[in-house]
Amino acid sequence: MAGIQRWTVTEPYIPLDCGLGEAPFYEEASHHLRFVDIVKKKLHVVDLNKGPSSLTTLDLQDSVGASITADVEGAAEDEIIVGAKYGYAIVNRKTGAMKYLKRFSDDPEHGKQIRSNDGAVDTSGRFWVGTMNDPTVTDPTDVGVVFRLDPDMTLHRMIEKVTIPNSIGWSEDDKTMFFTDSPTKTISKFDYDAATGKISNRQPYFRYEGDEQGAAPDGFAIDVHGCLWTAVYGTGKVLRVSPEGKLIGEIKLPTRCVTCPRFAGEDLIITSAVEEDPKAHPESAKYGGSVFKVNVGVQGMPIRKWKR
C-alpha cells in the first residue's frame, strides 16, 4: 500500500517470558520504564540509561490491569496508583503491598467475576479504567464498564456494555477521546468535555479489517502529531493511524501477540504476551512475552498524573 511508512523489528529489547506483558509506562524524569505481567502478577522496571541488564522485578499482591499504572501528583516516590483486580489501588513499589482506594463493585460475588484491563489519566487528573470479565473465572461478555475516578474520589460509570476494554486517550486539543473495545475490532471516538469529563457522540475512528484469526486492536499510544499507534494482537503489528483515521505506518515484530506501545522519547516501547499457539507459530513463540523497542522519529503526548 503506497504512502505507508514501515519499520521492522527482528529481536527483543528485553527478552522475557511474560504471560501477559502490558502497561508500559515511561518515567521521564528518571528515564525508567515500568510494565506489568498481569498473568504472573509482576511489576518490571528497567533503567533505559543502563539497558536490559538493569531490569528489576517486584511481586505484586494482586492482578494489575493493563496499561493502567499511573503516577500520583504529590505522592511519595515509591507510590503509584493502579487498576487492579477489585478496583483502584495504591501500590508500594518497594514492597509490592497494595491498598485499595475504591472498588468497582460493592457486591463481593460480582467483584470476583471482573478485573480491570486498561485506562489512562486525563488532563484534569481523572483516572479512567475499563473493566471486563476476569478470564480466569469466566469467558468475556459485554458486562464490562469504563469507570472514571475523579480527584474528589467520586466514581462514575462512563461506558457500559464493554467486552475487552483497551486503551483510552485524548486528542491534543482535548476535544476528542479515543477508546478501544477489542472484540469489535474498532477504535471509537467521542466528543469530550475536558471541564466536566463528560463524553458523547460515539463514532467509529478506525476499524482493523485484517482477517487473521483472533486479530484485534489492543493498546495504543498517541504521538504529538495526533496519530494513534495501535498494537494489533494476533498479527505482530503496530499500526500508525492518522487523525483522520487513515493507516499511514506499520511496525512488524517477530511475535504475533503484541499488546501495548508507549513512547519513551522517540522510541516506541512495545509489550507482548506468550504465543497462544506455539506449535503452529514456533517463530512467534520464540519471542512471545518479550519487550521490543523501535525509534520512530516522533515523540508521544505528555503522560498525566492522577490528582487527589
Short mmCIF file of C-alpha atoms in Angstrom, two decimals:
data_model
loop_
_atom_site.label_atom_id
_atom_site.label_comp_id
_atom_site.label_asym_id
_atom_site.label_seq_id
_atom_site.Cartn_x
_atom_site.Cartn_y
_atom_site.Cartn_z
CA MET A 1 0.00 0.00 0.00
CA ALA A 2 1.52 3.31 -1.11
CA GLY A 3 2.27 6.06 1.35
CA ILE A 4 2.75 3.81 4.38
CA GLN A 5 5.95 4.22 6.39
CA ARG A 6 7.35 0.88 7.57
CA TRP A 7 9.66 -0.36 10.31
CA THR A 8 10.82 -3.92 11.05
CA VAL A 9 11.93 -5.22 14.46
CA THR A 10 13.74 -8.56 14.41
CA GLU A 11 14.64 -9.16 18.06
CA PRO A 12 13.55 -8.09 21.56
CA TYR A 13 14.94 -5.20 23.53
CA ILE A 14 14.24 -7.17 26.72
CA PRO A 15 13.88 -10.95 26.20
CA LEU A 16 11.26 -12.11 28.71
CA ASP A 17 8.52 -14.69 29.05
CA CYS A 18 5.66 -12.52 30.29
CA GLY A 19 2.38 -14.39 30.37
CA LEU A 20 0.66 -11.13 29.50
CA GLY A 21 3.04 -8.20 29.31
CA GLU A 22 1.14 -4.90 29.43
CA ALA A 23 1.02 -1.33 30.71
CA PRO A 24 4.36 0.11 29.56
CA PHE A 25 4.80 3.44 31.36
CA TYR A 26 7.65 5.88 30.72
CA GLU A 27 9.02 7.66 33.79
CA GLU A 28 10.51 10.66 32.01
CA ALA A 29 12.30 12.28 34.97
CA SER A 30 14.41 9.18 35.66
CA HIS A 31 14.33 7.70 32.14
CA HIS A 32 12.94 4.45 33.52
CA LEU A 33 10.31 2.16 32.01
CA ARG A 34 7.87 0.11 34.04
CA PHE A 35 5.42 -2.52 32.81
CA VAL A 36 3.35 -5.33 34.25
CA ASP A 37 2.78 -9.03 33.69
CA ILE A 38 -0.90 -9.48 34.50
CA VAL A 39 -0.79 -13.29 34.49
CA LYS A 40 2.31 -13.66 36.67
CA LYS A 41 1.46 -10.64 38.87
CA LYS A 42 4.77 -8.85 38.35
CA LEU A 43 5.86 -5.23 38.08
CA HIS A 44 9.02 -4.88 35.98
CA VAL A 45 11.22 -1.76 35.91
CA VAL A 46 14.20 -1.05 33.66
CA ASP A 47 16.62 1.90 33.63
CA LEU A 48 16.72 2.91 29.97
CA ASN A 49 20.06 4.64 30.53
CA LYS A 50 21.63 1.28 31.51
CA GLY A 51 19.60 -1.05 29.33
CA PRO A 52 18.07 -4.52 29.80
CA SER A 53 20.65 -5.67 32.36
CA SER A 54 19.17 -3.20 34.86
CA LEU A 55 15.76 -4.94 34.87
CA THR A 56 14.25 -5.43 38.34
CA THR A 57 11.06 -7.33 39.16
CA LEU A 58 8.57 -6.92 42.00
CA ASP A 59 5.94 -9.46 43.01
CA LEU A 60 2.52 -7.87 43.44
CA GLN A 61 -0.22 -8.85 45.86
CA ASP A 62 -2.90 -8.77 43.22
CA SER A 63 -3.51 -8.87 39.48
CA VAL A 64 -2.75 -5.44 37.99
CA GLY A 65 -4.71 -4.33 34.95
CA ALA A 66 -3.17 -3.49 31.60
CA SER A 67 -1.78 -0.05 30.72
CA ILE A 68 -3.11 1.49 33.88
CA THR A 69 -0.35 2.16 36.30
CA ALA A 70 -0.18 5.91 36.86
CA ASP A 71 1.84 8.35 38.89
CA VAL A 72 0.11 10.26 41.69
CA GLU A 73 0.55 14.01 41.99
CA GLY A 74 2.27 14.86 45.27
CA ALA A 75 2.72 11.21 46.31
CA ALA A 76 5.81 9.62 47.79
CA GLU A 77 8.31 8.39 45.20
CA ASP A 78 7.60 4.75 45.98
CA GLU A 79 3.81 5.00 45.47
CA ILE A 80 1.84 4.59 42.24
CA ILE A 81 -1.86 4.06 41.57
CA VAL A 82 -3.05 1.05 39.57
CA GLY A 83 -6.18 -0.55 38.24
CA ALA A 84 -6.20 -3.91 39.99
CA LYS A 85 -8.46 -6.95 40.38
CA TYR A 86 -11.14 -5.28 42.51
CA GLY A 87 -10.65 -1.58 41.82
CA TYR A 88 -8.25 1.33 42.15
CA ALA A 89 -5.33 0.75 44.49
CA ILE A 90 -2.10 2.32 45.68
CA VAL A 91 0.96 0.09 45.26
CA ASN A 92 4.18 0.44 47.22
CA ARG A 93 6.96 -0.06 44.69
CA LYS A 94 9.43 -1.21 47.32
CA THR A 95 7.30 -3.93 48.92
CA GLY A 96 4.55 -4.71 46.40
CA ALA A 97 1.93 -4.01 49.06
CA MET A 98 -1.43 -2.92 47.69
CA LYS A 99 -4.10 -0.78 49.38
CA TYR A 100 -7.48 -0.32 47.73
CA LEU A 101 -8.86 3.21 47.43
CA LYS A 102 -12.07 2.48 45.52
CA ARG A 103 -13.69 -0.78 44.47
CA PHE A 104 -15.55 -1.33 41.23
CA SER A 105 -18.40 -3.19 42.94
CA ASP A 106 -19.96 -3.34 46.40
CA ASP A 107 -21.11 -6.89 45.67
CA PRO A 108 -18.28 -9.31 46.62
CA GLU A 109 -19.56 -12.03 44.27
CA HIS A 110 -19.71 -9.65 41.31
CA GLY A 111 -16.27 -8.33 42.27
CA LYS A 112 -14.82 -11.81 41.89
CA GLN A 113 -16.11 -12.02 38.31
CA ILE A 114 -14.33 -8.92 36.98
CA ARG A 115 -10.96 -7.19 36.81
CA SER A 116 -9.50 -4.05 35.28
CA ASN A 117 -7.85 -4.17 31.88
CA ASP A 118 -6.77 -0.72 30.71
CA GLY A 119 -7.14 3.01 31.15
CA ALA A 120 -5.46 6.41 31.38
CA VAL A 121 -5.41 9.72 33.25
CA ASP A 122 -6.91 12.80 31.56
CA THR A 123 -5.64 16.38 31.67
CA SER A 124 -7.71 17.15 34.78
CA GLY A 125 -6.23 14.25 36.73
CA ARG A 126 -9.23 11.93 36.42
CA PHE A 127 -8.31 8.22 36.18
CA TRP A 128 -10.31 6.27 33.59
CA VAL A 129 -10.23 2.46 33.92
CA GLY A 130 -12.03 -0.20 31.91
CA THR A 131 -13.21 -3.48 33.45
CA MET A 132 -14.05 -6.88 31.95
CA ASN A 133 -14.86 -10.44 32.98
CA ASP A 134 -11.83 -11.96 34.69
CA PRO A 135 -10.77 -14.63 32.15
CA THR A 136 -9.52 -16.88 34.97
CA VAL A 137 -13.12 -17.02 36.22
CA THR A 138 -15.34 -16.80 33.14
CA ASP A 139 -15.25 -16.02 29.43
CA PRO A 140 -15.54 -12.36 28.37
CA THR A 141 -19.03 -10.99 27.78
CA ASP A 142 -20.30 -7.44 27.44
CA VAL A 143 -20.58 -6.81 31.21
CA GLY A 144 -17.54 -4.52 31.26
CA VAL A 145 -17.68 -0.87 32.27
CA VAL A 146 -15.34 2.06 31.79
CA PHE A 147 -15.11 3.92 35.11
CA ARG A 148 -13.82 7.41 35.87
CA LEU A 149 -12.32 8.18 39.29
CA ASP A 150 -12.27 11.92 39.97
CA PRO A 151 -9.85 13.73 42.31
CA ASP A 152 -12.70 14.07 44.85
CA MET A 153 -12.92 10.23 44.89
CA THR A 154 -16.32 10.06 43.19
CA LEU A 155 -16.62 7.09 40.83
CA HIS A 156 -18.57 7.42 37.57
CA ARG A 157 -19.75 4.75 35.10
CA MET A 158 -18.89 6.26 31.71
CA ILE A 159 -19.26 3.48 29.10
CA GLU A 160 -21.41 0.37 29.58
CA LYS A 161 -21.63 -3.00 27.75
CA VAL A 162 -17.89 -3.32 27.14
CA THR A 163 -16.28 -6.73 26.48
CA ILE A 164 -12.47 -6.24 26.45
CA PRO A 165 -11.66 -2.57 27.10
CA ASN A 166 -8.28 -1.40 25.93
CA SER A 167 -6.55 1.94 25.58
CA ILE A 168 -8.13 5.30 26.32
CA GLY A 169 -6.56 8.57 25.13
CA TRP A 170 -7.27 12.16 24.16
CA SER A 171 -6.52 14.45 21.24
CA GLU A 172 -4.07 17.31 21.66
CA ASP A 173 -6.89 19.88 21.76
CA ASP A 174 -8.67 17.84 24.47
CA LYS A 175 -11.90 17.74 22.48
CA THR A 176 -11.87 14.07 21.46
CA MET A 177 -11.49 10.86 23.48
CA PHE A 178 -10.47 7.58 21.84
CA PHE A 179 -11.35 4.12 23.18
CA THR A 180 -10.86 0.51 22.05
CA ASP A 181 -13.20 -2.40 22.77
CA SER A 182 -11.07 -5.12 21.19
CA PRO A 183 -13.66 -7.72 20.02
CA THR A 184 -15.33 -5.05 17.87
CA LYS A 185 -12.00 -4.54 16.04
CA THR A 186 -12.83 -0.84 16.28
CA ILE A 187 -11.31 2.20 17.96
CA SER A 188 -14.12 4.63 18.75
CA LYS A 189 -14.00 8.37 19.25
CA PHE A 190 -16.19 10.55 21.46
CA ASP A 191 -16.77 14.26 21.82
CA TYR A 192 -15.04 15.10 25.10
CA ASP A 193 -15.72 17.95 27.55
CA ALA A 194 -12.46 18.49 29.43
CA ALA A 195 -14.11 20.72 32.03
CA THR A 196 -16.64 18.10 33.16
CA GLY A 197 -15.17 14.81 31.90
CA LYS A 198 -18.39 14.05 30.01
CA ILE A 199 -18.34 12.13 26.71
CA SER A 200 -20.93 12.00 23.91
CA ASN A 201 -21.49 11.28 20.22
CA ARG A 202 -19.65 7.95 19.91
CA GLN A 203 -18.41 7.26 16.37
CA PRO A 204 -16.02 4.78 14.72
CA TYR A 205 -12.50 6.19 14.25
CA PHE A 206 -10.56 3.18 12.91
CA ARG A 207 -11.53 -0.41 12.22
CA TYR A 208 -9.00 -3.17 11.65
CA GLU A 209 -10.03 -5.06 8.51
CA GLY A 210 -7.47 -7.89 8.55
CA ASP A 211 -8.76 -11.46 8.59
CA GLU A 212 -6.12 -13.10 10.83
CA GLN A 213 -7.74 -15.39 13.38
CA GLY A 214 -8.18 -13.60 16.71
CA ALA A 215 -6.67 -10.35 15.44
CA ALA A 216 -7.90 -7.20 17.19
CA PRO A 217 -6.69 -3.72 18.14
CA ASP A 218 -5.18 -3.76 21.64
CA GLY A 219 -3.38 -0.92 23.44
CA PHE A 220 -2.46 2.34 21.73
CA ALA A 221 -0.30 5.42 22.24
CA ILE A 222 -0.78 8.90 20.76
CA ASP A 223 2.04 10.97 19.27
CA VAL A 224 2.44 14.76 19.23
CA HIS A 225 1.00 14.91 15.71
CA GLY A 226 -2.26 13.35 16.87
CA CYS A 227 -1.63 9.93 15.31
CA LEU A 228 -2.56 6.74 17.18
CA TRP A 229 -0.11 3.84 17.29
CA THR A 230 -2.18 0.75 17.99
CA ALA A 231 -0.90 -2.74 18.68
CA VAL A 232 -2.94 -5.33 16.78
CA TYR A 233 -2.96 -8.51 18.84
CA GLY A 234 -2.52 -11.69 16.84
CA THR A 235 -0.73 -10.02 13.91
CA GLY A 236 2.74 -9.00 15.08
CA LYS A 237 2.00 -5.42 14.01
CA VAL A 238 1.70 -1.94 15.45
CA LEU A 239 -0.17 0.41 13.11
CA ARG A 240 0.09 4.19 12.92
CA VAL A 241 -3.26 5.82 12.21
CA SER A 242 -3.65 9.48 11.19
CA PRO A 243 -6.00 11.91 13.00
CA GLU A 244 -8.41 11.30 10.12
CA GLY A 245 -8.42 7.54 10.79
CA LYS A 246 -6.21 6.52 7.85
CA LEU A 247 -3.45 3.90 8.04
CA ILE A 248 -0.09 5.65 7.50
CA GLY A 249 2.51 3.44 9.22
CA GLU A 250 3.28 -0.15 10.17
CA ILE A 251 5.79 -1.78 12.52
CA LYS A 252 6.38 -5.51 12.02
CA LEU A 253 7.54 -7.50 15.05
CA PRO A 254 8.77 -11.10 15.43
CA THR A 255 5.92 -12.27 17.66
CA ARG A 256 2.18 -12.21 16.98
CA CYS A 257 0.78 -11.32 20.39
CA VAL A 258 1.78 -7.67 20.70
CA THR A 259 -0.20 -5.86 23.36
CA CYS A 260 0.64 -2.20 24.00
CA PRO A 261 3.02 0.55 22.79
CA ARG A 262 4.31 3.53 24.80
CA PHE A 263 6.62 6.39 23.87
CA ALA A 264 9.97 6.94 25.61
CA GLY A 265 11.29 9.96 23.77
CA GLU A 266 11.29 8.98 20.09
CA ASP A 267 11.47 5.28 20.91
CA LEU A 268 8.29 3.24 20.90
CA ILE A 269 8.34 0.52 23.56
CA ILE A 270 6.05 -2.44 22.83
CA THR A 271 4.98 -5.20 25.23
CA SER A 272 3.76 -8.65 24.24
CA ALA A 273 2.18 -11.83 25.57
CA VAL A 274 3.08 -15.50 25.35
CA GLU A 275 2.24 -17.11 21.99
CA GLU A 276 -1.19 -18.78 22.24
CA ASP A 277 -0.46 -21.45 19.61
CA PRO A 278 3.27 -22.27 19.79
CA LYS A 279 3.02 -25.41 17.63
CA ALA A 280 1.50 -23.51 14.74
CA HIS A 281 3.71 -20.43 15.25
CA PRO A 282 7.09 -21.54 16.62
CA GLU A 283 8.91 -18.38 15.47
CA SER A 284 6.36 -16.22 17.23
CA ALA A 285 6.65 -18.37 20.35
CA LYS A 286 10.41 -17.71 20.49
CA TYR A 287 9.89 -14.07 21.45
CA GLY A 288 6.35 -14.07 22.89
CA GLY A 289 6.23 -12.21 26.22
CA SER A 290 9.26 -10.03 25.42
CA VAL A 291 9.57 -6.25 25.21
CA PHE A 292 10.54 -4.51 21.97
CA LYS A 293 11.88 -1.07 21.08
CA VAL A 294 12.00 0.89 17.81
CA ASN A 295 12.90 4.51 17.04
CA VAL A 296 10.03 6.07 15.09
CA GLY A 297 11.28 9.66 14.95
CA VAL A 298 8.38 11.24 16.82
CA GLN A 299 7.51 11.74 20.48
CA GLY A 300 4.33 10.95 22.36
CA MET A 301 1.79 13.11 24.14
CA PRO A 302 2.55 14.00 27.78
CA ILE A 303 1.58 11.48 30.46
CA ARG A 304 -0.73 12.88 33.14
CA LYS A 305 -0.74 12.22 36.88
CA TRP A 306 -3.78 11.25 38.93
CA LYS A 307 -4.79 14.00 41.32
CA ARG A 308 -6.23 13.58 44.78
#
